[in-house]
mmCIF file of C-alpha atoms and ligand atoms in Angstrom:
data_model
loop_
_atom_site.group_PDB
_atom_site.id
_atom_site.type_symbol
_atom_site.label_atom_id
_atom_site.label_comp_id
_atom_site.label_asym_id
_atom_site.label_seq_id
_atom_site.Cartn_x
_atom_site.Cartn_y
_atom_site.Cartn_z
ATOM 1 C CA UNK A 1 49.212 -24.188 -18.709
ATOM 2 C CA UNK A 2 52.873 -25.500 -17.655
ATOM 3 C CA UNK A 3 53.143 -26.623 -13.716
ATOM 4 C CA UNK A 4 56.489 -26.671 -12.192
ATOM 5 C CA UNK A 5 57.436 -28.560 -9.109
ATOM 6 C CA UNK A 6 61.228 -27.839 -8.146
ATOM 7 C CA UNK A 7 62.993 -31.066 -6.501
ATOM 8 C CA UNK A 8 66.336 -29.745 -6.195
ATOM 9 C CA UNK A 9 67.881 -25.636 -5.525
ATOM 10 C CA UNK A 10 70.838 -26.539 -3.943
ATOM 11 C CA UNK A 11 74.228 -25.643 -5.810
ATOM 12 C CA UNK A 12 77.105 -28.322 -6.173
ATOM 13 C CA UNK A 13 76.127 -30.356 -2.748
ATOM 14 C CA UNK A 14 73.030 -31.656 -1.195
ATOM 15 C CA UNK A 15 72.631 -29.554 1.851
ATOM 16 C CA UNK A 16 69.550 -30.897 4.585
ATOM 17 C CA UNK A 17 67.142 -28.620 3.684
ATOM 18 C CA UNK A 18 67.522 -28.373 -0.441
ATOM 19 C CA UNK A 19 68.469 -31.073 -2.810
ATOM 20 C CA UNK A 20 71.091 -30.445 -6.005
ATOM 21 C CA UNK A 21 69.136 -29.815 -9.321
ATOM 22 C CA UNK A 22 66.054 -31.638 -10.441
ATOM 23 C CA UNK A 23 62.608 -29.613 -12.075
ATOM 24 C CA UNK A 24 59.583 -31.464 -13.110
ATOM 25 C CA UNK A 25 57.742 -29.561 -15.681
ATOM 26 C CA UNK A 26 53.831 -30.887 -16.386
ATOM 27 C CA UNK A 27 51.567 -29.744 -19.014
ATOM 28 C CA UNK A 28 48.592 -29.330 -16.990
ATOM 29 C CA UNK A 29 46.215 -31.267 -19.732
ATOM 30 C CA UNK A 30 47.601 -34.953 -19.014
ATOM 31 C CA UNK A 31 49.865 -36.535 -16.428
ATOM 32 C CA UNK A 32 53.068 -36.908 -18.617
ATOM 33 C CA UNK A 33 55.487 -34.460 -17.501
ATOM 34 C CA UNK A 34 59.399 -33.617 -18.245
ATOM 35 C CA UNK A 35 62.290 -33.805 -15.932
ATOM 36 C CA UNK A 36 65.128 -31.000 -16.187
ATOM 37 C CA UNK A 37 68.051 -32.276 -14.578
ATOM 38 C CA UNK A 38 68.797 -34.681 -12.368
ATOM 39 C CA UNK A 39 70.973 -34.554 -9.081
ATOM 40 C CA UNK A 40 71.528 -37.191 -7.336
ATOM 41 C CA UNK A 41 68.940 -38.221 -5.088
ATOM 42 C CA UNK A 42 66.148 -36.811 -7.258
ATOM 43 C CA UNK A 43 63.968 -40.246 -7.421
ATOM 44 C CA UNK A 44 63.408 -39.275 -3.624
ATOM 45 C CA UNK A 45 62.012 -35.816 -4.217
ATOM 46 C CA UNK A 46 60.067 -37.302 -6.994
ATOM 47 C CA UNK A 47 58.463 -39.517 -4.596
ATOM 48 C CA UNK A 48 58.031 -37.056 -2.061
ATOM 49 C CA UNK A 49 56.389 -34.456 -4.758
ATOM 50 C CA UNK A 50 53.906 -37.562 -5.735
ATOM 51 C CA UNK A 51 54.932 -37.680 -9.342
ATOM 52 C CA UNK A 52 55.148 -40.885 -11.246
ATOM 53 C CA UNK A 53 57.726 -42.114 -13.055
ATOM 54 C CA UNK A 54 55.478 -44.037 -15.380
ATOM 55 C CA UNK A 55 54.394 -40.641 -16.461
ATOM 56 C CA UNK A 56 57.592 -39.481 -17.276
ATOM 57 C CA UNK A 57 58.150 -38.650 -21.015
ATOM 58 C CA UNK A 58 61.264 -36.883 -21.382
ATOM 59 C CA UNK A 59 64.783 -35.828 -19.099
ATOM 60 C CA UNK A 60 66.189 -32.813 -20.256
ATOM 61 C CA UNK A 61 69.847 -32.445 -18.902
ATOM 62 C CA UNK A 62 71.574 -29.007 -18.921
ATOM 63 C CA UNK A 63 75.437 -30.331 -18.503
ATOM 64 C CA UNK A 64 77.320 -33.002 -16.823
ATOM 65 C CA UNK A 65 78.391 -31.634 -13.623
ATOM 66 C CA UNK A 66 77.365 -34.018 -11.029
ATOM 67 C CA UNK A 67 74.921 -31.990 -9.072
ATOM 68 C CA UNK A 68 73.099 -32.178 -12.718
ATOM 69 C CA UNK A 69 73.077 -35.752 -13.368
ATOM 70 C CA UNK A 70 74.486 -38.330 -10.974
ATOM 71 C CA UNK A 71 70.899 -39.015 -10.341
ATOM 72 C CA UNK A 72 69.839 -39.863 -13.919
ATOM 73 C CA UNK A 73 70.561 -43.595 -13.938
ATOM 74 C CA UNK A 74 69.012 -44.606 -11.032
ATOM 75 C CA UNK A 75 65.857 -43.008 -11.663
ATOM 76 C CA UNK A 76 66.255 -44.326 -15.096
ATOM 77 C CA UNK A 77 66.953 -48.314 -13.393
ATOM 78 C CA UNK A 78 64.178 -47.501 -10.781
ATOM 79 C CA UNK A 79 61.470 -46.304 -13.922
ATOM 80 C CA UNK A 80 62.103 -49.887 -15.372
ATOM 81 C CA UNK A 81 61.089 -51.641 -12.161
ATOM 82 C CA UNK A 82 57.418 -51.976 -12.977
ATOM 83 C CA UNK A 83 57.674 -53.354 -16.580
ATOM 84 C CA UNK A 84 57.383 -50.107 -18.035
ATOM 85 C CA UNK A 85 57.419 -50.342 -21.916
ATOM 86 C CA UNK A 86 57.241 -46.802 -22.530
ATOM 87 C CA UNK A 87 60.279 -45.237 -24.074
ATOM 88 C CA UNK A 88 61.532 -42.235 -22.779
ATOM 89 C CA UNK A 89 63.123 -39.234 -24.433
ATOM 90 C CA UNK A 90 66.893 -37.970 -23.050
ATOM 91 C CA UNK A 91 68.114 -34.654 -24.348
ATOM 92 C CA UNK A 92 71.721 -34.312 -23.217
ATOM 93 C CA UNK A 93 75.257 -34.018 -23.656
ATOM 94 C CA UNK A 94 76.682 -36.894 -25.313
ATOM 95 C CA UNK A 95 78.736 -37.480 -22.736
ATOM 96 C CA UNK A 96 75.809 -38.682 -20.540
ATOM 97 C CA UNK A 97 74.569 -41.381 -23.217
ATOM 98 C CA UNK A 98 78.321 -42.660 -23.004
ATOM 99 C CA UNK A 99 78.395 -42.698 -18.788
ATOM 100 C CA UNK A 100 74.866 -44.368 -19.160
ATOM 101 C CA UNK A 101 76.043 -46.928 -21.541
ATOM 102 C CA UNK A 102 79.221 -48.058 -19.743
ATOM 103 C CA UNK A 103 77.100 -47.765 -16.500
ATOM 104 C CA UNK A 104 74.362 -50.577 -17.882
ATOM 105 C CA UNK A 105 77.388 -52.401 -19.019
ATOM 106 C CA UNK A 106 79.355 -52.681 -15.661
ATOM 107 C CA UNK A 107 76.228 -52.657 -13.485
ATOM 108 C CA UNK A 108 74.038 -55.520 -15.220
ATOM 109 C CA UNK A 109 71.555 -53.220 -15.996
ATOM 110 C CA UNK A 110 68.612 -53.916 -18.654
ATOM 111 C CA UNK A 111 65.802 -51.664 -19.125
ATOM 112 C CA UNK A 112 62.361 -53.212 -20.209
ATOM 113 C CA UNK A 113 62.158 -49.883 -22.244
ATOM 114 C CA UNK A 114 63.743 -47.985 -24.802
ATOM 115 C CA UNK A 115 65.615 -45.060 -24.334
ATOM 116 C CA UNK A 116 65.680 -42.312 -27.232
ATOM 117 C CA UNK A 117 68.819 -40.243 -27.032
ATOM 118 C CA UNK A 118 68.913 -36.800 -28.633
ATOM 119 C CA UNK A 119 72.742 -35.099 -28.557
ATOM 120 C CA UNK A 120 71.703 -31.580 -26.955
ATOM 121 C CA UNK A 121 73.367 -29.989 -29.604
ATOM 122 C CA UNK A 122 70.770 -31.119 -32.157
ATOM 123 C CA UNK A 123 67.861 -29.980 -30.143
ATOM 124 C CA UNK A 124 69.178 -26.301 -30.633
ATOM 125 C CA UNK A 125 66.379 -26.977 -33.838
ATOM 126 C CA UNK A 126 62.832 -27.379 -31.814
ATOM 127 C CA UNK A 127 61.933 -31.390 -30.605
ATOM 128 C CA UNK A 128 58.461 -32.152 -30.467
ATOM 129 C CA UNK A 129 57.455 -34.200 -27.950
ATOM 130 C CA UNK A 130 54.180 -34.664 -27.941
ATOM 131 C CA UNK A 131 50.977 -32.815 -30.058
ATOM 132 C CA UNK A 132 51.256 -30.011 -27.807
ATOM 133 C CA UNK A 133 54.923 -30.534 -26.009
ATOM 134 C CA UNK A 134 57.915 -29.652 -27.632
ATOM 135 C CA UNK A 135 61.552 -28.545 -26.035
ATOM 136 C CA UNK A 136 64.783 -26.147 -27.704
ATOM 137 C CA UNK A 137 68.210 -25.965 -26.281
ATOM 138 C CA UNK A 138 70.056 -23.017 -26.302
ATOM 139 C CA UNK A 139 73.542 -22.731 -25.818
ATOM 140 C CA UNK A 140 75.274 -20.813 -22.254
ATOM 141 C CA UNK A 141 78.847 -20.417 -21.255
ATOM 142 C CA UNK A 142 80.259 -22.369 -18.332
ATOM 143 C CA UNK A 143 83.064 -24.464 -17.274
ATOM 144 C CA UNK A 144 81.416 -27.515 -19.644
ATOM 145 C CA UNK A 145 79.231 -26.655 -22.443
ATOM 146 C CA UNK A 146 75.813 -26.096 -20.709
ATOM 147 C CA UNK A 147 72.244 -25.365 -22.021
ATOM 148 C CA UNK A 148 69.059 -23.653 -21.255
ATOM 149 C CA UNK A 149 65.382 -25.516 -22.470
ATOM 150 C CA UNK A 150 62.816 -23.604 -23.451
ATOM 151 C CA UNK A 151 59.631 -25.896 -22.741
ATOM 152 C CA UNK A 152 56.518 -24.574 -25.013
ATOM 153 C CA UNK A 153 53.095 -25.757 -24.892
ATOM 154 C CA UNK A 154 50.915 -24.816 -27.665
ATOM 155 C CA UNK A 155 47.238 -26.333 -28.830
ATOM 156 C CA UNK A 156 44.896 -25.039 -31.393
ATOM 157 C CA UNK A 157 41.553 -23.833 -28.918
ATOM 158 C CA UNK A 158 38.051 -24.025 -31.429
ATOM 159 C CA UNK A 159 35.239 -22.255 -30.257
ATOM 160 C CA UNK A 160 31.819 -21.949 -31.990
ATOM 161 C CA UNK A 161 30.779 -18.139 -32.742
ATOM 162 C CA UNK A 162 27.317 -18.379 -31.177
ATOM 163 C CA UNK A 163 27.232 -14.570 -31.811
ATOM 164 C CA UNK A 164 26.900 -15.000 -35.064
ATOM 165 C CA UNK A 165 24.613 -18.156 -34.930
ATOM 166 C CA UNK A 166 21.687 -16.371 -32.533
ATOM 167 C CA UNK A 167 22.071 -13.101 -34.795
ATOM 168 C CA UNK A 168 21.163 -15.220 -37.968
ATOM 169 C CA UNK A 169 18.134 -16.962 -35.894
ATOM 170 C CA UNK A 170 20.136 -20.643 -36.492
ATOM 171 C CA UNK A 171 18.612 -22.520 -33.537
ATOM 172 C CA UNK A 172 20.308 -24.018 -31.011
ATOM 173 C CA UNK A 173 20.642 -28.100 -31.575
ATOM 174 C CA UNK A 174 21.835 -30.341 -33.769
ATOM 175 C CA UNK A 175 23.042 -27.605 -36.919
ATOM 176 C CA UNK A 176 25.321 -25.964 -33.758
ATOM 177 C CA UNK A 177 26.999 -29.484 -33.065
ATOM 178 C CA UNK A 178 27.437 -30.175 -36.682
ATOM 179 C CA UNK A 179 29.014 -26.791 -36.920
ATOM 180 C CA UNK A 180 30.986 -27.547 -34.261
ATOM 181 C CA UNK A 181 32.558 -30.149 -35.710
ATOM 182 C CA UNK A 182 33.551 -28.972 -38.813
ATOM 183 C CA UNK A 183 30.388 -30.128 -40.738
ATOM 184 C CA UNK A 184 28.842 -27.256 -43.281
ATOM 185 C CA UNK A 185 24.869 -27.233 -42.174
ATOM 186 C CA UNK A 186 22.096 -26.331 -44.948
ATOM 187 C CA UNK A 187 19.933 -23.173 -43.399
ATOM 188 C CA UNK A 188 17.445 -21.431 -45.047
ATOM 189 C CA UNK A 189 18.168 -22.568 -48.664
ATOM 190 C CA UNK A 190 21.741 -21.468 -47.432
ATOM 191 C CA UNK A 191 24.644 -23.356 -47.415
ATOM 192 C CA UNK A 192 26.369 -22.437 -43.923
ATOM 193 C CA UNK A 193 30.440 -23.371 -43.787
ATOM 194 C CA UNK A 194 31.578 -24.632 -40.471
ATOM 195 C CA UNK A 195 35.238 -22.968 -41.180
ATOM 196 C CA UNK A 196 33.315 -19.311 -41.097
ATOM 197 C CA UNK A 197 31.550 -19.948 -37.778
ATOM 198 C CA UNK A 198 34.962 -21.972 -35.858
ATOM 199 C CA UNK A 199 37.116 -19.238 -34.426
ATOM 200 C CA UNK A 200 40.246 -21.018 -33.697
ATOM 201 C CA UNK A 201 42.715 -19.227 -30.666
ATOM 202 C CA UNK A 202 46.068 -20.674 -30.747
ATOM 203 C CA UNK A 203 47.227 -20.915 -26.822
ATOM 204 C CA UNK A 204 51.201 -20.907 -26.278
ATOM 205 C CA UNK A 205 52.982 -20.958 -23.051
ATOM 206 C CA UNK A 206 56.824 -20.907 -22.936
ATOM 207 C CA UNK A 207 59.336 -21.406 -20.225
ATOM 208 C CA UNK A 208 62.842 -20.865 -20.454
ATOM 209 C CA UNK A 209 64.753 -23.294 -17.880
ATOM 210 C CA UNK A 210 68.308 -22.894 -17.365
ATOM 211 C CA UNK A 211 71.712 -24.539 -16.402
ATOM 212 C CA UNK A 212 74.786 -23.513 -15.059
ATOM 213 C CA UNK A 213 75.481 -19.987 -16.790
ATOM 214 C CA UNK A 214 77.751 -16.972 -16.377
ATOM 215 C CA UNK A 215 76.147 -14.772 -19.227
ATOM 216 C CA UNK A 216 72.573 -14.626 -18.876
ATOM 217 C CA UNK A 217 72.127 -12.265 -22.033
ATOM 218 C CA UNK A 218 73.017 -15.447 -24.310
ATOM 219 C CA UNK A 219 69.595 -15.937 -23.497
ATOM 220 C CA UNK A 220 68.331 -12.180 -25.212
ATOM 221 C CA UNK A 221 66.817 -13.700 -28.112
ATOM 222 C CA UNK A 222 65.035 -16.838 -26.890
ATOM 223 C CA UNK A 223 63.922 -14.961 -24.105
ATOM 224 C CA UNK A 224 61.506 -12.423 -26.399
ATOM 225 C CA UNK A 225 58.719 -14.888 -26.557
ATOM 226 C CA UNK A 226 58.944 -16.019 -23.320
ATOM 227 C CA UNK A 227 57.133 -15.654 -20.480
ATOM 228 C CA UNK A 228 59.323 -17.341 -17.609
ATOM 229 C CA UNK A 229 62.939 -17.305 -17.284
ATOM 230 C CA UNK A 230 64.247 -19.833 -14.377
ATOM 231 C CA UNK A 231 67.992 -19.741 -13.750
ATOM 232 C CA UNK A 232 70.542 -20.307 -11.242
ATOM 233 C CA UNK A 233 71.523 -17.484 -9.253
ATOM 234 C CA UNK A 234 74.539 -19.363 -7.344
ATOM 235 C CA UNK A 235 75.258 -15.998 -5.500
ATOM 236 C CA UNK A 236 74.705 -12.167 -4.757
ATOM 237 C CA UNK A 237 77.269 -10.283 -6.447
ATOM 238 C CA UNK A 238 79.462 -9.152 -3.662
ATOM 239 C CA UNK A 239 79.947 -13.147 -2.765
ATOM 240 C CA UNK A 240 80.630 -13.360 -6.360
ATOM 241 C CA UNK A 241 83.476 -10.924 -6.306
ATOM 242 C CA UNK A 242 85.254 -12.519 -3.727
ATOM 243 C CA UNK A 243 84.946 -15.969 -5.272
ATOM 244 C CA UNK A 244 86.135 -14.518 -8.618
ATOM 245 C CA UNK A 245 85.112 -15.837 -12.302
ATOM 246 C CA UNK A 246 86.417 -19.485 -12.198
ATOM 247 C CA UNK A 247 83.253 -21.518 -11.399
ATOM 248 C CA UNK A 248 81.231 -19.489 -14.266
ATOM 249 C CA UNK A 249 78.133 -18.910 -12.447
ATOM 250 C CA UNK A 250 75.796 -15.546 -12.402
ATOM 251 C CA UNK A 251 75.144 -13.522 -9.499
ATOM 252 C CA UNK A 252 71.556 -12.145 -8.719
ATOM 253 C CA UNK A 253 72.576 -8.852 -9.997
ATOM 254 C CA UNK A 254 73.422 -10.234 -13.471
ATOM 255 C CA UNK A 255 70.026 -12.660 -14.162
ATOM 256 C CA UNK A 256 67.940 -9.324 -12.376
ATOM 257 C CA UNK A 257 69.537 -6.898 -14.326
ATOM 258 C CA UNK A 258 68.863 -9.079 -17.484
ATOM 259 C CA UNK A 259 65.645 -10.258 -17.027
ATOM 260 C CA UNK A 260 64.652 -5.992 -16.585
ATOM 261 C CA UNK A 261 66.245 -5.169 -19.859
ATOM 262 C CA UNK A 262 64.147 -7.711 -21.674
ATOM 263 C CA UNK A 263 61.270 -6.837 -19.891
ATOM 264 C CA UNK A 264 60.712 -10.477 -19.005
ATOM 265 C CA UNK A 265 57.285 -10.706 -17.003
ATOM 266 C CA UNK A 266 58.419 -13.462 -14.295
ATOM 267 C CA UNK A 267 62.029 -14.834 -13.179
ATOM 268 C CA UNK A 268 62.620 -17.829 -10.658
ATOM 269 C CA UNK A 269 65.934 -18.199 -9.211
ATOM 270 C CA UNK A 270 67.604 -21.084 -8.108
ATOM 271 C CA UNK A 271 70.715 -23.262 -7.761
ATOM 272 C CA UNK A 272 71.659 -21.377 -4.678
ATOM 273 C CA UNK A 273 74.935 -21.771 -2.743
ATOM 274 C CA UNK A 274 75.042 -22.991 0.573
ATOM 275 C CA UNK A 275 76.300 -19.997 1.903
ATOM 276 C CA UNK A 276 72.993 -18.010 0.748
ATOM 277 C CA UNK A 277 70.592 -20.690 1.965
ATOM 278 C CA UNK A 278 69.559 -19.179 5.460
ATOM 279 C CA UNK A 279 67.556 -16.575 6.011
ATOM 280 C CA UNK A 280 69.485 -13.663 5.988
ATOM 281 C CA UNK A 281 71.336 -15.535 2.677
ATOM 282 C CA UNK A 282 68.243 -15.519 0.978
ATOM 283 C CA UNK A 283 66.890 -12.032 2.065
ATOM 284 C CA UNK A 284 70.503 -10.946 0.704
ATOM 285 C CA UNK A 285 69.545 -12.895 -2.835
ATOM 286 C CA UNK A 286 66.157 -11.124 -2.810
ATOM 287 C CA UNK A 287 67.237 -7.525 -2.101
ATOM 288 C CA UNK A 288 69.767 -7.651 -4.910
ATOM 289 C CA UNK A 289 67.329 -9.040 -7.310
ATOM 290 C CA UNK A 290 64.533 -6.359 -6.065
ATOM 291 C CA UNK A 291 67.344 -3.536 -6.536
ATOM 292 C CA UNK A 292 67.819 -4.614 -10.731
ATOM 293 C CA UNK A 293 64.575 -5.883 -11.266
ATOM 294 C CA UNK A 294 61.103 -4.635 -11.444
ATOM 295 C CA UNK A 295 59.164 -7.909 -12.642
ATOM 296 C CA UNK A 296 57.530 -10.416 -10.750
ATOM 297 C CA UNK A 297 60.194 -12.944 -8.926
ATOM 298 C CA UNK A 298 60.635 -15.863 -6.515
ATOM 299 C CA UNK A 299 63.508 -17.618 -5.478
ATOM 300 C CA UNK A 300 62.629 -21.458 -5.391
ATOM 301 C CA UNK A 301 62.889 -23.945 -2.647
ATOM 302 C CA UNK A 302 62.615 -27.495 -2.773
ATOM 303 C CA UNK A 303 59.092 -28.782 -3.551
ATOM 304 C CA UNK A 304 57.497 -25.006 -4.598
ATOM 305 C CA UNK A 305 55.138 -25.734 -6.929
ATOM 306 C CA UNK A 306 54.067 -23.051 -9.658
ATOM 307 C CA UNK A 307 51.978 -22.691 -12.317
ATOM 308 C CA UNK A 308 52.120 -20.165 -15.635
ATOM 309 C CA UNK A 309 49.277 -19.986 -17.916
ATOM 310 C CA UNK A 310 48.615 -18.471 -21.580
ATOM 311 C CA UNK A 311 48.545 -14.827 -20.445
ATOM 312 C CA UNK A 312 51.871 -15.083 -18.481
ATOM 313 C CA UNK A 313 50.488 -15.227 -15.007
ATOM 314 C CA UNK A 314 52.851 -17.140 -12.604
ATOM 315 C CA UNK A 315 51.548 -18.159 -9.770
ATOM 316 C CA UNK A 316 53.318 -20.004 -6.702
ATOM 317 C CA UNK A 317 51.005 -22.658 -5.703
ATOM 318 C CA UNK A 318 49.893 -23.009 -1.837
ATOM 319 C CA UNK A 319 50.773 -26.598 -0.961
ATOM 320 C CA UNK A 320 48.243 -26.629 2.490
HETATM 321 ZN ZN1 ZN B 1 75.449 -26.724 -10.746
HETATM 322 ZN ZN1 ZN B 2 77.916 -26.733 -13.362
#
C-alpha cells in the first residue's frame, strides 16, 4: 500500500492557506518514505505532517521552477542536523545538483551524509530504491523540461495452500512450518515439495505523480498500469483561455478528459492557482473535472492524507 500526505497545492506562490509543491509518498510497510518536490518552506509542512526526515530515502524533483525546489537545500542542511549518516537518493534535473553544489560552496555547508544524485533523464529506465521501492521518470512538456514519477511498490506475498494440506490429511505442526519455509517434508513414504504447496501473489501498486505539464496524454502509456494519476490542474479551462498557452500548464478539462479516455480508476488534482483556491474556485475546478470525467477524483489540499492499495482503492484518509 502507498500513503500520500500532500505538503504543498499551491501554484507558483505560497498563499496562507496552501503551500507551493511538496508530496511525501510512504510505503506503508516501513517508515522510509519519498519526497516529490520541494517548495520552499516544505521542512515546515513536514514537521507539521509528523514525518521524519531521518526516514527520508529519496527527493524526487519534477523541474526547477522555484515553487518546485527552493526548498530542497534547506531541508537537505536541516536532515544533516542530527548526525544523520544515511545517504539519500536525489532524482532531478541536473541543474539542481549544480545550484546545490555552488549553494554548499558559498554557504559553508557540509553534510554528515552522502548525497546520491541521479540526472532525471537517466531514471526514464526504472531506479530501484529499495527491495520493494522503485521510481521512473517520464518526460512532459513545459516551459523547462519537466517530469512525471511513477512510484511502484511491488513484494512477492507467500502463502501456504492449507487446502491442499487438510485434503491430504498432513497435520497441522511442524511439516506446515517446514513447508512454509521452503523446506520439502517426508509424508507418508512421500516426498512433499515446499515449491508445490507455496502459492506466491505478486502485490504491485503504482502511482503516477506529476509536474508542471501542458499535455497530459504524454502520460498515455505509463498511465496503463497505473492506478493513480496526480497532476496539477493550475486552472479550469475558461481561466485558461484567457491566460493563453505561455505558462504551459493543463486545465481541469484537459487532465479529466484524459484520465476518462484511459479509463484511469482515481485522479488527484493539484498545483492550483490562487485564483481557484476559494470556494467557489474550487467548486469551479470540481464541476469541470465531474463534466469530463467519470472516475473517482479529489482535488488535494495541504496535509490530505490518502492511501491506495493493491486493488486500486484510493481512499482519502480522515485526519480526526
Ligand atoms: Zn509549478
Ligand atoms: Zn513550472
Amino acid at each position: 500500500m502507498l500513503h500520500f500526505t500532500f505538503l504543498g497545492t499551491s501554484s507558483g506562490v505560497p498563499t496562507l492557506t496552501r503551500n507551493v509543491s511538496g508530496l511525501a509518498i510512504r510505503n506503508s510497510k516501513n517508515k522510509d518514505w519519498i519526497l516529490v518536490d520541494a517548495g520552499e518552506g516544505t521542512q515546515h509542512r513536514i514537521q507539521q505532517a509528523k514525518l521524519s526526515l531521518k526516514n527520508l530515502i529519496a527527493v524526487c524533483i519534477t523541474h526547477v521552477h522555484g515553487d518546485h525546489c527552493y526548498g530542497l537545500v534547506g531541508l537537505l542542511a536541516s536532515a544533516g542536523m542530527d548526525a544523520r549518516t544515511a545517504p539519500i537518493t536525489i532524482i532531478a534535473p541536473k541543474e539542481i545538483q549544480k545550484w546545490f553544489e555552488a549553494t554548499t560552496e558559498l554557504t559553508d555547508l557540509h553534510l554528515p551524509y552522502p548525497l546520491n544524485f541521479i540526472d532525471v533523464n537517466e531514471a526514464t529506465q526504472i531506479q530501484p530504491l529499495t527491495d520493494e521501492l522503485s521510481i521512473q521518470a517520464h518526460p512532459l512538456s513545459h516551459r523547462v523540461p519537466s517530469f512525471a514519477f511513477s512510484i511502484i511498490t511491488q513484494y512477492t506475498q507467500k502463502k501456504l495452500d492449507t487446502q491442499a494440506l487438510i485434503q491430504l490429511g498432513v497435520p497441522k505442526d511442524k511439516a506446515w512450518g517446514d513447508l512454509q519455509q521452503g523446506k520439502d517434508i517426508q509424508f507418508n513414504d512421500q516426498t512433499l515439495k515446499a515449491s508445490d504447496f507455496i502459492q506466491t501473489h505478486i502485490q504491485r501498486v503504482h502511482a503516477i505523480v506529476g509536474g508542471d505539464n501542458d499535455q497530459p496524454e504524454l502520460l498515455a502509456q505509463s498511465c496503463q498500469d497505473a492506478q493513480l494519476l496526480i497532476h496539477e490542474s493550475t486552472y479550469t479551462q475558461a481561466v485558461l483561455d484567457k491566460v493563453g498557452q505561455g505558462p504551459m500548464h493543463s486545465s481541469a478539462k484537459m487532465v479529466a478528459e484524459f484520465a476518462q479516455q484511459q479509463g484511469l480508476g482515481n485522479l488527484i488534482l493539484t498545483h492550483f492557482s490562487p485564483r481557484h483556491q476559494d470556494s467557489a474556485g474550487q467548486q469551479a475546478i470540481a464541476e469541470e473535472v465531474r463534466a469530463f470525467y467519470k472516475g473517482n477524483f479529489y482535488l488535494a489540499h495541504d496535509f490530505d492524507q490518502f492511501s491506495l492499495d493493491e486493488n486500486g482503492q484510493l481512499l482519502k484518509i480522515d485526519k480526526t
